JSON list of C-alpha atoms in Angstrom, two decimals:
[
{"chain": "A", "resi": 1, "resn": "UNK", "atom": "CA", "xyz": [107.48, 55.93, 83.17]},
{"chain": "A", "resi": 2, "resn": "UNK", "atom": "CA", "xyz": [104.46, 54.55, 81.33]},
{"chain": "A", "resi": 3, "resn": "UNK", "atom": "CA", "xyz": [105.86, 51.03, 81.63]},
{"chain": "A", "resi": 4, "resn": "UNK", "atom": "CA", "xyz": [106.16, 51.39, 85.41]},
{"chain": "A", "resi": 5, "resn": "UNK", "atom": "CA", "xyz": [102.48, 52.33, 85.61]},
{"chain": "A", "resi": 6, "resn": "UNK", "atom": "CA", "xyz": [101.38, 49.45, 83.38]},
{"chain": "A", "resi": 7, "resn": "UNK", "atom": "CA", "xyz": [103.49, 46.98, 85.36]},
{"chain": "A", "resi": 8, "resn": "UNK", "atom": "CA", "xyz": [101.35, 47.66, 88.44]},
{"chain": "A", "resi": 9, "resn": "UNK", "atom": "CA", "xyz": [98.58, 45.63, 86.81]},
{"chain": "A", "resi": 10, "resn": "UNK", "atom": "CA", "xyz": [98.43, 41.84, 86.50]},
{"chain": "A", "resi": 11, "resn": "UNK", "atom": "CA", "xyz": [99.06, 42.35, 82.79]},
{"chain": "A", "resi": 12, "resn": "UNK", "atom": "CA", "xyz": [99.11, 45.22, 80.31]},
{"chain": "A", "resi": 13, "resn": "UNK", "atom": "CA", "xyz": [96.05, 43.69, 78.70]},
{"chain": "A", "resi": 14, "resn": "UNK", "atom": "CA", "xyz": [94.18, 43.97, 82.02]},
{"chain": "A", "resi": 15, "resn": "UNK", "atom": "CA", "xyz": [95.23, 47.59, 82.28]},
{"chain": "A", "resi": 16, "resn": "UNK", "atom": "CA", "xyz": [93.68, 48.35, 78.91]},
{"chain": "A", "resi": 17, "resn": "UNK", "atom": "CA", "xyz": [90.54, 46.32, 79.65]},
{"chain": "A", "resi": 18, "resn": "UNK", "atom": "CA", "xyz": [89.81, 48.04, 82.96]},
{"chain": "A", "resi": 19, "resn": "UNK", "atom": "CA", "xyz": [90.86, 51.63, 82.40]},
{"chain": "A", "resi": 20, "resn": "UNK", "atom": "CA", "xyz": [90.45, 54.33, 79.76]},
{"chain": "A", "resi": 21, "resn": "UNK", "atom": "CA", "xyz": [93.93, 55.60, 78.95]},
{"chain": "A", "resi": 22, "resn": "UNK", "atom": "CA", "xyz": [94.51, 59.07, 77.52]},
{"chain": "A", "resi": 23, "resn": "UNK", "atom": "CA", "xyz": [98.11, 60.04, 76.74]},
{"chain": "A", "resi": 24, "resn": "UNK", "atom": "CA", "xyz": [98.57, 63.52, 75.36]},
{"chain": "A", "resi": 25, "resn": "UNK", "atom": "CA", "xyz": [101.42, 65.88, 74.54]},
{"chain": "A", "resi": 26, "resn": "UNK", "atom": "CA", "xyz": [101.50, 69.35, 76.06]},
{"chain": "A", "resi": 27, "resn": "UNK", "atom": "CA", "xyz": [102.67, 71.34, 73.03]},
{"chain": "A", "resi": 28, "resn": "UNK", "atom": "CA", "xyz": [104.13, 71.20, 69.58]},
{"chain": "A", "resi": 29, "resn": "UNK", "atom": "CA", "xyz": [107.66, 72.45, 68.91]},
{"chain": "A", "resi": 30, "resn": "UNK", "atom": "CA", "xyz": [109.12, 74.54, 66.10]},
{"chain": "A", "resi": 31, "resn": "UNK", "atom": "CA", "xyz": [112.79, 74.40, 65.15]},
{"chain": "A", "resi": 32, "resn": "UNK", "atom": "CA", "xyz": [114.69, 77.60, 66.02]},
{"chain": "A", "resi": 33, "resn": "UNK", "atom": "CA", "xyz": [117.59, 78.71, 63.82]},
{"chain": "A", "resi": 34, "resn": "UNK", "atom": "CA", "xyz": [121.20, 78.59, 65.02]},
{"chain": "A", "resi": 35, "resn": "UNK", "atom": "CA", "xyz": [122.27, 82.14, 64.12]},
{"chain": "A", "resi": 36, "resn": "UNK", "atom": "CA", "xyz": [121.63, 84.46, 67.05]},
{"chain": "A", "resi": 37, "resn": "UNK", "atom": "CA", "xyz": [121.74, 87.54, 64.81]},
{"chain": "A", "resi": 38, "resn": "UNK", "atom": "CA", "xyz": [118.88, 86.34, 62.63]},
{"chain": "A", "resi": 39, "resn": "UNK", "atom": "CA", "xyz": [116.91, 83.74, 64.62]},
{"chain": "A", "resi": 40, "resn": "UNK", "atom": "CA", "xyz": [116.31, 85.96, 67.66]},
{"chain": "A", "resi": 41, "resn": "UNK", "atom": "CA", "xyz": [113.92, 88.90, 67.34]},
{"chain": "A", "resi": 42, "resn": "UNK", "atom": "CA", "xyz": [114.96, 91.49, 69.92]},
{"chain": "A", "resi": 43, "resn": "UNK", "atom": "CA", "xyz": [111.79, 93.41, 70.72]},
{"chain": "A", "resi": 44, "resn": "UNK", "atom": "CA", "xyz": [113.59, 96.08, 72.74]},
{"chain": "A", "resi": 45, "resn": "UNK", "atom": "CA", "xyz": [115.69, 96.96, 69.71]},
{"chain": "A", "resi": 46, "resn": "UNK", "atom": "CA", "xyz": [112.74, 96.74, 67.36]},
{"chain": "A", "resi": 47, "resn": "UNK", "atom": "CA", "xyz": [110.70, 99.08, 69.57]},
{"chain": "A", "resi": 48, "resn": "UNK", "atom": "CA", "xyz": [113.58, 101.38, 70.51]},
{"chain": "A", "resi": 49, "resn": "UNK", "atom": "CA", "xyz": [111.49, 104.47, 69.69]},
{"chain": "A", "resi": 50, "resn": "UNK", "atom": "CA", "xyz": [109.42, 103.83, 72.80]},
{"chain": "A", "resi": 51, "resn": "UNK", "atom": "CA", "xyz": [110.33, 104.00, 76.47]},
{"chain": "A", "resi": 52, "resn": "UNK", "atom": "CA", "xyz": [110.48, 100.47, 77.88]},
{"chain": "A", "resi": 53, "resn": "UNK", "atom": "CA", "xyz": [111.41, 100.05, 81.56]},
{"chain": "A", "resi": 54, "resn": "UNK", "atom": "CA", "xyz": [114.09, 97.58, 82.55]},
{"chain": "A", "resi": 55, "resn": "UNK", "atom": "CA", "xyz": [113.17, 94.45, 84.46]},
{"chain": "A", "resi": 56, "resn": "UNK", "atom": "CA", "xyz": [112.76, 95.02, 88.21]},
{"chain": "A", "resi": 57, "resn": "UNK", "atom": "CA", "xyz": [112.61, 98.80, 87.67]},
{"chain": "A", "resi": 58, "resn": "UNK", "atom": "CA", "xyz": [109.74, 100.83, 89.05]},
{"chain": "A", "resi": 59, "resn": "UNK", "atom": "CA", "xyz": [107.22, 102.01, 86.46]},
{"chain": "A", "resi": 60, "resn": "UNK", "atom": "CA", "xyz": [107.24, 105.75, 85.88]},
{"chain": "A", "resi": 61, "resn": "UNK", "atom": "CA", "xyz": [104.78, 108.07, 84.16]},
{"chain": "A", "resi": 62, "resn": "UNK", "atom": "CA", "xyz": [107.17, 108.34, 81.21]},
{"chain": "A", "resi": 63, "resn": "UNK", "atom": "CA", "xyz": [107.21, 104.61, 80.46]},
{"chain": "A", "resi": 64, "resn": "UNK", "atom": "CA", "xyz": [105.23, 103.57, 77.40]},
{"chain": "A", "resi": 65, "resn": "UNK", "atom": "CA", "xyz": [105.50, 99.83, 76.80]},
{"chain": "A", "resi": 66, "resn": "UNK", "atom": "CA", "xyz": [105.82, 96.62, 78.81]},
{"chain": "A", "resi": 67, "resn": "UNK", "atom": "CA", "xyz": [107.14, 93.50, 77.08]},
{"chain": "A", "resi": 68, "resn": "UNK", "atom": "CA", "xyz": [105.94, 90.06, 78.20]},
{"chain": "A", "resi": 69, "resn": "UNK", "atom": "CA", "xyz": [107.82, 87.57, 76.07]},
{"chain": "A", "resi": 70, "resn": "UNK", "atom": "CA", "xyz": [107.20, 83.82, 75.96]},
{"chain": "A", "resi": 71, "resn": "UNK", "atom": "CA", "xyz": [109.44, 82.15, 73.37]},
{"chain": "A", "resi": 72, "resn": "UNK", "atom": "CA", "xyz": [107.59, 82.49, 70.05]},
{"chain": "A", "resi": 73, "resn": "UNK", "atom": "CA", "xyz": [104.85, 84.85, 71.21]},
{"chain": "A", "resi": 74, "resn": "UNK", "atom": "CA", "xyz": [104.58, 88.00, 73.26]},
{"chain": "A", "resi": 75, "resn": "UNK", "atom": "CA", "xyz": [102.10, 90.36, 74.82]},
{"chain": "A", "resi": 76, "resn": "UNK", "atom": "CA", "xyz": [103.07, 94.01, 74.36]},
{"chain": "A", "resi": 77, "resn": "UNK", "atom": "CA", "xyz": [101.27, 96.33, 76.78]},
{"chain": "A", "resi": 78, "resn": "UNK", "atom": "CA", "xyz": [100.83, 100.04, 76.19]},
{"chain": "A", "resi": 79, "resn": "UNK", "atom": "CA", "xyz": [100.98, 102.28, 79.25]},
{"chain": "A", "resi": 80, "resn": "UNK", "atom": "CA", "xyz": [100.56, 105.42, 77.15]},
{"chain": "A", "resi": 81, "resn": "UNK", "atom": "CA", "xyz": [96.87, 105.83, 76.30]},
{"chain": "A", "resi": 82, "resn": "UNK", "atom": "CA", "xyz": [97.73, 108.55, 73.78]},
{"chain": "A", "resi": 83, "resn": "UNK", "atom": "CA", "xyz": [99.73, 105.96, 71.82]},
{"chain": "A", "resi": 84, "resn": "UNK", "atom": "CA", "xyz": [97.53, 104.03, 69.37]},
{"chain": "A", "resi": 85, "resn": "UNK", "atom": "CA", "xyz": [98.10, 100.29, 69.28]},
{"chain": "A", "resi": 86, "resn": "UNK", "atom": "CA", "xyz": [98.01, 100.55, 65.49]},
{"chain": "A", "resi": 87, "resn": "UNK", "atom": "CA", "xyz": [101.15, 102.71, 65.63]},
{"chain": "A", "resi": 88, "resn": "UNK", "atom": "CA", "xyz": [103.01, 100.08, 67.63]},
{"chain": "A", "resi": 89, "resn": "UNK", "atom": "CA", "xyz": [101.74, 97.42, 65.23]},
{"chain": "A", "resi": 90, "resn": "UNK", "atom": "CA", "xyz": [103.12, 99.38, 62.28]},
{"chain": "A", "resi": 91, "resn": "UNK", "atom": "CA", "xyz": [106.58, 99.43, 63.88]},
{"chain": "A", "resi": 92, "resn": "UNK", "atom": "CA", "xyz": [106.46, 95.69, 64.48]},
{"chain": "A", "resi": 93, "resn": "UNK", "atom": "CA", "xyz": [105.36, 95.10, 60.91]},
{"chain": "A", "resi": 94, "resn": "UNK", "atom": "CA", "xyz": [108.71, 96.39, 59.66]},
{"chain": "A", "resi": 95, "resn": "UNK", "atom": "CA", "xyz": [110.33, 93.11, 60.72]},
{"chain": "A", "resi": 96, "resn": "UNK", "atom": "CA", "xyz": [109.55, 90.33, 58.24]},
{"chain": "A", "resi": 97, "resn": "UNK", "atom": "CA", "xyz": [110.28, 87.68, 60.87]},
{"chain": "A", "resi": 98, "resn": "UNK", "atom": "CA", "xyz": [107.14, 88.61, 62.79]},
{"chain": "A", "resi": 99, "resn": "UNK", "atom": "CA", "xyz": [104.25, 86.47, 61.65]},
{"chain": "A", "resi": 100, "resn": "UNK", "atom": "CA", "xyz": [101.06, 87.73, 63.30]},
{"chain": "A", "resi": 101, "resn": "UNK", "atom": "CA", "xyz": [100.40, 91.11, 64.93]},
{"chain": "A", "resi": 102, "resn": "UNK", "atom": "CA", "xyz": [96.95, 91.37, 66.53]},
{"chain": "A", "resi": 103, "resn": "UNK", "atom": "CA", "xyz": [95.19, 93.96, 68.66]},
{"chain": "A", "resi": 104, "resn": "UNK", "atom": "CA", "xyz": [91.66, 94.83, 69.73]},
{"chain": "A", "resi": 105, "resn": "UNK", "atom": "CA", "xyz": [89.72, 97.99, 68.91]},
{"chain": "A", "resi": 106, "resn": "UNK", "atom": "CA", "xyz": [86.36, 97.85, 70.66]},
{"chain": "A", "resi": 107, "resn": "UNK", "atom": "CA", "xyz": [84.80, 94.56, 69.59]},
{"chain": "A", "resi": 108, "resn": "UNK", "atom": "CA", "xyz": [86.99, 94.29, 66.48]},
{"chain": "A", "resi": 109, "resn": "UNK", "atom": "CA", "xyz": [90.26, 92.36, 66.29]},
{"chain": "A", "resi": 110, "resn": "UNK", "atom": "CA", "xyz": [92.74, 93.61, 63.72]},
{"chain": "A", "resi": 111, "resn": "UNK", "atom": "CA", "xyz": [95.58, 91.55, 62.28]},
{"chain": "A", "resi": 112, "resn": "UNK", "atom": "CA", "xyz": [98.57, 92.56, 60.19]},
{"chain": "A", "resi": 113, "resn": "UNK", "atom": "CA", "xyz": [101.87, 90.79, 59.50]},
{"chain": "A", "resi": 114, "resn": "UNK", "atom": "CA", "xyz": [105.53, 91.45, 58.86]},
{"chain": "A", "resi": 115, "resn": "UNK", "atom": "CA", "xyz": [105.41, 88.72, 56.23]},
{"chain": "A", "resi": 116, "resn": "UNK", "atom": "CA", "xyz": [103.05, 90.51, 53.84]},
{"chain": "A", "resi": 117, "resn": "UNK", "atom": "CA", "xyz": [100.96, 93.63, 53.47]},
{"chain": "A", "resi": 118, "resn": "UNK", "atom": "CA", "xyz": [97.22, 93.83, 54.10]},
{"chain": "A", "resi": 119, "resn": "UNK", "atom": "CA", "xyz": [94.89, 93.72, 57.07]},
{"chain": "A", "resi": 120, "resn": "UNK", "atom": "CA", "xyz": [92.31, 91.26, 58.34]},
{"chain": "A", "resi": 121, "resn": "UNK", "atom": "CA", "xyz": [89.61, 92.21, 60.83]},
{"chain": "A", "resi": 122, "resn": "UNK", "atom": "CA", "xyz": [86.93, 90.17, 62.57]},
{"chain": "A", "resi": 123, "resn": "UNK", "atom": "CA", "xyz": [84.35, 90.11, 65.33]},
{"chain": "A", "resi": 124, "resn": "UNK", "atom": "CA", "xyz": [82.67, 87.31, 67.22]},
{"chain": "A", "resi": 125, "resn": "UNK", "atom": "CA", "xyz": [79.23, 86.44, 65.87]},
{"chain": "A", "resi": 126, "resn": "UNK", "atom": "CA", "xyz": [78.18, 86.90, 62.27]},
{"chain": "A", "resi": 127, "resn": "UNK", "atom": "CA", "xyz": [77.24, 85.15, 59.09]},
{"chain": "A", "resi": 128, "resn": "UNK", "atom": "CA", "xyz": [80.49, 83.23, 58.62]},
{"chain": "A", "resi": 129, "resn": "UNK", "atom": "CA", "xyz": [80.91, 79.88, 60.37]},
{"chain": "A", "resi": 130, "resn": "UNK", "atom": "CA", "xyz": [84.01, 77.77, 60.88]},
{"chain": "A", "resi": 131, "resn": "UNK", "atom": "CA", "xyz": [84.55, 74.03, 61.16]},
{"chain": "A", "resi": 132, "resn": "UNK", "atom": "CA", "xyz": [84.03, 74.18, 64.92]},
{"chain": "A", "resi": 133, "resn": "UNK", "atom": "CA", "xyz": [80.54, 75.71, 64.53]},
{"chain": "A", "resi": 134, "resn": "UNK", "atom": "CA", "xyz": [81.73, 79.13, 65.71]},
{"chain": "A", "resi": 135, "resn": "UNK", "atom": "CA", "xyz": [80.33, 82.21, 64.00]},
{"chain": "A", "resi": 136, "resn": "UNK", "atom": "CA", "xyz": [82.27, 85.29, 62.95]},
{"chain": "A", "resi": 137, "resn": "UNK", "atom": "CA", "xyz": [82.01, 88.56, 61.09]},
{"chain": "A", "resi": 138, "resn": "UNK", "atom": "CA", "xyz": [85.14, 88.83, 58.94]},
{"chain": "A", "resi": 139, "resn": "UNK", "atom": "CA", "xyz": [86.62, 91.15, 56.32]},
{"chain": "A", "resi": 140, "resn": "UNK", "atom": "CA", "xyz": [89.96, 91.82, 54.68]},
{"chain": "A", "resi": 141, "resn": "UNK", "atom": "CA", "xyz": [92.81, 89.56, 53.62]},
{"chain": "A", "resi": 142, "resn": "UNK", "atom": "CA", "xyz": [92.02, 85.98, 54.66]},
{"chain": "A", "resi": 143, "resn": "UNK", "atom": "CA", "xyz": [95.54, 84.83, 53.76]},
{"chain": "A", "resi": 144, "resn": "UNK", "atom": "CA", "xyz": [97.07, 86.58, 56.78]},
{"chain": "A", "resi": 145, "resn": "UNK", "atom": "CA", "xyz": [95.70, 83.71, 58.88]},
{"chain": "A", "resi": 146, "resn": "UNK", "atom": "CA", "xyz": [95.79, 81.23, 56.01]},
{"chain": "A", "resi": 147, "resn": "UNK", "atom": "CA", "xyz": [92.02, 80.88, 56.20]},
{"chain": "A", "resi": 148, "resn": "UNK", "atom": "CA", "xyz": [90.22, 78.99, 53.46]},
{"chain": "A", "resi": 149, "resn": "UNK", "atom": "CA", "xyz": [86.74, 80.13, 52.51]},
{"chain": "A", "resi": 150, "resn": "UNK", "atom": "CA", "xyz": [84.44, 77.34, 51.37]},
{"chain": "A", "resi": 151, "resn": "UNK", "atom": "CA", "xyz": [80.92, 77.75, 50.01]},
{"chain": "A", "resi": 152, "resn": "UNK", "atom": "CA", "xyz": [81.32, 81.52, 50.49]},
{"chain": "A", "resi": 153, "resn": "UNK", "atom": "CA", "xyz": [80.39, 81.46, 54.19]},
{"chain": "A", "resi": 154, "resn": "UNK", "atom": "CA", "xyz": [82.31, 78.48, 55.63]},
{"chain": "A", "resi": 155, "resn": "UNK", "atom": "CA", "xyz": [85.78, 79.10, 57.10]},
{"chain": "A", "resi": 156, "resn": "UNK", "atom": "CA", "xyz": [88.38, 76.34, 57.25]},
{"chain": "A", "resi": 157, "resn": "UNK", "atom": "CA", "xyz": [91.75, 76.57, 59.01]},
{"chain": "A", "resi": 158, "resn": "UNK", "atom": "CA", "xyz": [95.09, 75.51, 57.61]},
{"chain": "A", "resi": 159, "resn": "UNK", "atom": "CA", "xyz": [98.43, 76.72, 59.06]},
{"chain": "A", "resi": 160, "resn": "UNK", "atom": "CA", "xyz": [96.86, 78.27, 62.18]},
{"chain": "A", "resi": 161, "resn": "UNK", "atom": "CA", "xyz": [94.35, 75.82, 63.74]},
{"chain": "A", "resi": 162, "resn": "UNK", "atom": "CA", "xyz": [91.29, 77.48, 65.31]},
{"chain": "A", "resi": 163, "resn": "UNK", "atom": "CA", "xyz": [93.12, 80.81, 65.04]},
{"chain": "A", "resi": 164, "resn": "UNK", "atom": "CA", "xyz": [90.06, 83.05, 65.30]},
{"chain": "A", "resi": 165, "resn": "UNK", "atom": "CA", "xyz": [88.90, 81.64, 68.63]},
{"chain": "A", "resi": 166, "resn": "UNK", "atom": "CA", "xyz": [92.42, 81.39, 70.06]},
{"chain": "A", "resi": 167, "resn": "UNK", "atom": "CA", "xyz": [93.25, 85.00, 69.23]},
{"chain": "A", "resi": 168, "resn": "UNK", "atom": "CA", "xyz": [89.85, 86.14, 70.46]},
{"chain": "A", "resi": 169, "resn": "UNK", "atom": "CA", "xyz": [90.48, 84.35, 73.75]},
{"chain": "A", "resi": 170, "resn": "UNK", "atom": "CA", "xyz": [93.95, 85.86, 74.13]},
{"chain": "A", "resi": 171, "resn": "UNK", "atom": "CA", "xyz": [92.75, 89.38, 73.42]},
{"chain": "A", "resi": 172, "resn": "UNK", "atom": "CA", "xyz": [89.78, 89.05, 75.80]},
{"chain": "A", "resi": 173, "resn": "UNK", "atom": "CA", "xyz": [91.60, 87.17, 78.56]},
{"chain": "A", "resi": 174, "resn": "UNK", "atom": "CA", "xyz": [92.23, 90.24, 80.71]},
{"chain": "A", "resi": 175, "resn": "UNK", "atom": "CA", "xyz": [91.89, 94.01, 80.75]},
{"chain": "A", "resi": 176, "resn": "UNK", "atom": "CA", "xyz": [94.45, 96.38, 79.31]},
{"chain": "A", "resi": 177, "resn": "UNK", "atom": "CA", "xyz": [95.73, 97.89, 76.08]},
{"chain": "A", "resi": 178, "resn": "UNK", "atom": "CA", "xyz": [97.97, 95.33, 74.43]},
{"chain": "A", "resi": 179, "resn": "UNK", "atom": "CA", "xyz": [98.99, 93.52, 71.27]},
{"chain": "A", "resi": 180, "resn": "UNK", "atom": "CA", "xyz": [99.57, 89.82, 70.73]},
{"chain": "A", "resi": 181, "resn": "UNK", "atom": "CA", "xyz": [102.39, 88.94, 68.35]},
{"chain": "A", "resi": 182, "resn": "UNK", "atom": "CA", "xyz": [103.96, 85.70, 67.13]},
{"chain": "A", "resi": 183, "resn": "UNK", "atom": "CA", "xyz": [107.13, 84.84, 65.26]},
{"chain": "A", "resi": 184, "resn": "UNK", "atom": "CA", "xyz": [107.48, 82.96, 61.99]},
{"chain": "A", "resi": 185, "resn": "UNK", "atom": "CA", "xyz": [108.69, 79.36, 62.20]},
{"chain": "A", "resi": 186, "resn": "UNK", "atom": "CA", "xyz": [112.44, 79.34, 62.71]},
{"chain": "A", "resi": 187, "resn": "UNK", "atom": "CA", "xyz": [112.46, 82.46, 64.88]},
{"chain": "A", "resi": 188, "resn": "UNK", "atom": "CA", "xyz": [112.10, 83.31, 68.56]},
{"chain": "A", "resi": 189, "resn": "UNK", "atom": "CA", "xyz": [111.12, 86.54, 70.31]},
{"chain": "A", "resi": 190, "resn": "UNK", "atom": "CA", "xyz": [113.33, 87.92, 73.07]},
{"chain": "A", "resi": 191, "resn": "UNK", "atom": "CA", "xyz": [113.24, 90.79, 75.51]},
{"chain": "A", "resi": 192, "resn": "UNK", "atom": "CA", "xyz": [115.53, 91.57, 78.42]},
{"chain": "A", "resi": 193, "resn": "UNK", "atom": "CA", "xyz": [117.07, 88.39, 79.91]},
{"chain": "A", "resi": 194, "resn": "UNK", "atom": "CA", "xyz": [114.88, 86.09, 77.81]},
{"chain": "A", "resi": 195, "resn": "UNK", "atom": "CA", "xyz": [115.96, 82.43, 77.65]},
{"chain": "A", "resi": 196, "resn": "UNK", "atom": "CA", "xyz": [116.80, 81.36, 74.11]},
{"chain": "A", "resi": 197, "resn": "UNK", "atom": "CA", "xyz": [116.73, 78.05, 72.26]},
{"chain": "A", "resi": 198, "resn": "UNK", "atom": "CA", "xyz": [119.11, 78.51, 69.34]},
{"chain": "A", "resi": 199, "resn": "UNK", "atom": "CA", "xyz": [119.48, 75.33, 67.32]},
{"chain": "A", "resi": 200, "resn": "UNK", "atom": "CA", "xyz": [116.75, 73.75, 69.42]},
{"chain": "A", "resi": 201, "resn": "UNK", "atom": "CA", "xyz": [113.02, 74.31, 69.44]},
{"chain": "A", "resi": 202, "resn": "UNK", "atom": "CA", "xyz": [110.40, 76.62, 70.87]},
{"chain": "A", "resi": 203, "resn": "UNK", "atom": "CA", "xyz": [106.66, 77.13, 70.93]},
{"chain": "A", "resi": 204, "resn": "UNK", "atom": "CA", "xyz": [103.91, 79.55, 71.86]},
{"chain": "A", "resi": 205, "resn": "UNK", "atom": "CA", "xyz": [102.72, 80.77, 68.47]},
{"chain": "A", "resi": 206, "resn": "UNK", "atom": "CA", "xyz": [99.50, 80.00, 66.63]},
{"chain": "A", "resi": 207, "resn": "UNK", "atom": "CA", "xyz": [101.28, 78.05, 63.91]},
{"chain": "A", "resi": 208, "resn": "UNK", "atom": "CA", "xyz": [100.38, 74.41, 63.47]},
{"chain": "A", "resi": 209, "resn": "UNK", "atom": "CA", "xyz": [103.96, 73.36, 64.23]},
{"chain": "A", "resi": 210, "resn": "UNK", "atom": "CA", "xyz": [103.61, 74.80, 67.74]},
{"chain": "A", "resi": 211, "resn": "UNK", "atom": "CA", "xyz": [100.00, 73.75, 68.10]},
{"chain": "A", "resi": 212, "resn": "UNK", "atom": "CA", "xyz": [99.41, 70.18, 66.96]},
{"chain": "A", "resi": 213, "resn": "UNK", "atom": "CA", "xyz": [100.11, 67.50, 69.56]},
{"chain": "A", "resi": 214, "resn": "UNK", "atom": "CA", "xyz": [99.80, 63.70, 69.74]},
{"chain": "A", "resi": 215, "resn": "UNK", "atom": "CA", "xyz": [97.03, 61.97, 71.63]},
{"chain": "A", "resi": 216, "resn": "UNK", "atom": "CA", "xyz": [96.71, 58.22, 72.20]},
{"chain": "A", "resi": 217, "resn": "UNK", "atom": "CA", "xyz": [93.44, 56.81, 73.54]},
{"chain": "A", "resi": 218, "resn": "UNK", "atom": "CA", "xyz": [92.47, 53.26, 74.42]},
{"chain": "A", "resi": 219, "resn": "UNK", "atom": "CA", "xyz": [89.62, 51.76, 76.42]},
{"chain": "A", "resi": 220, "resn": "UNK", "atom": "CA", "xyz": [86.80, 53.68, 74.74]},
{"chain": "A", "resi": 221, "resn": "UNK", "atom": "CA", "xyz": [85.34, 54.04, 71.28]},
{"chain": "A", "resi": 222, "resn": "UNK", "atom": "CA", "xyz": [84.19, 57.59, 71.98]},
{"chain": "A", "resi": 223, "resn": "UNK", "atom": "CA", "xyz": [86.07, 60.80, 71.23]},
{"chain": "A", "resi": 224, "resn": "UNK", "atom": "CA", "xyz": [85.67, 64.54, 71.82]},
{"chain": "A", "resi": 225, "resn": "UNK", "atom": "CA", "xyz": [83.26, 66.45, 69.60]},
{"chain": "A", "resi": 226, "resn": "UNK", "atom": "CA", "xyz": [86.30, 68.18, 68.08]},
{"chain": "A", "resi": 227, "resn": "UNK", "atom": "CA", "xyz": [89.98, 67.37, 68.44]},
{"chain": "A", "resi": 228, "resn": "UNK", "atom": "CA", "xyz": [90.87, 70.48, 70.44]},
{"chain": "A", "resi": 229, "resn": "UNK", "atom": "CA", "xyz": [92.14, 70.74, 74.00]},
{"chain": "A", "resi": 230, "resn": "UNK", "atom": "CA", "xyz": [89.15, 72.89, 74.88]},
{"chain": "A", "resi": 231, "resn": "UNK", "atom": "CA", "xyz": [86.84, 69.97, 74.02]},
{"chain": "A", "resi": 232, "resn": "UNK", "atom": "CA", "xyz": [88.60, 67.40, 76.21]},
{"chain": "A", "resi": 233, "resn": "UNK", "atom": "CA", "xyz": [86.96, 68.50, 79.45]},
{"chain": "A", "resi": 234, "resn": "UNK", "atom": "CA", "xyz": [83.36, 67.61, 78.51]},
{"chain": "A", "resi": 235, "resn": "UNK", "atom": "CA", "xyz": [84.54, 64.36, 76.95]},
{"chain": "A", "resi": 236, "resn": "UNK", "atom": "CA", "xyz": [86.47, 63.31, 80.07]},
{"chain": "A", "resi": 237, "resn": "UNK", "atom": "CA", "xyz": [83.52, 64.20, 82.29]},
{"chain": "A", "resi": 238, "resn": "UNK", "atom": "CA", "xyz": [81.30, 62.06, 80.09]},
{"chain": "A", "resi": 239, "resn": "UNK", "atom": "CA", "xyz": [83.78, 59.15, 80.30]},
{"chain": "A", "resi": 240, "resn": "UNK", "atom": "CA", "xyz": [83.70, 59.37, 84.09]},
{"chain": "A", "resi": 241, "resn": "UNK", "atom": "CA", "xyz": [79.95, 58.81, 84.06]},
{"chain": "A", "resi": 242, "resn": "UNK", "atom": "CA", "xyz": [80.04, 55.67, 81.92]}
]
């Protein structure tokens, strides 16, 4: 497909001389295991203590949870305001295949994991800064997000690129009482009638395997302030003005 585009020019060299080319992948991919009994995390079974309506069913006053599953991540909505999100999180934590379990309490985001014990909490704004010049107030177990603390107040990301901002955005993207969860590499979340990718690959989590993508640029010596998708917009606008 790229060759067909380049062939529309007098030469490929002319194409590169006259145009800024940006070729970018849409997502990373993580290998999913082949065993359906272990690689697939059935959230309906895991949360069997709660009343979860079937797909296409009308919602009743007795229903408690709604599952919105997208391969290696899911939103879990609570319809029962007497049911603390922390209680649902504790049930999810019993499965060691679940990597990150996050929910919001006021302005605080709490994170636990099925992989290990502990809790990490943070808020936007504060004395800690990360490599993208974002500020945070943080406390608890930094290893749950594989954060590296440098010079006591500088946060660096490792396995979960820009995790604080991405989780903050997900948990402030719309109204409602809900959790955001992700699966460990090698595993996929499923609900009712979820498509599966056994022996193939999936994405959607915060892990670097799902997150990091290739980008090829030619025709300019400039680059975004940071190598994140969120920073491409201003860079492309600036290129259009040159």
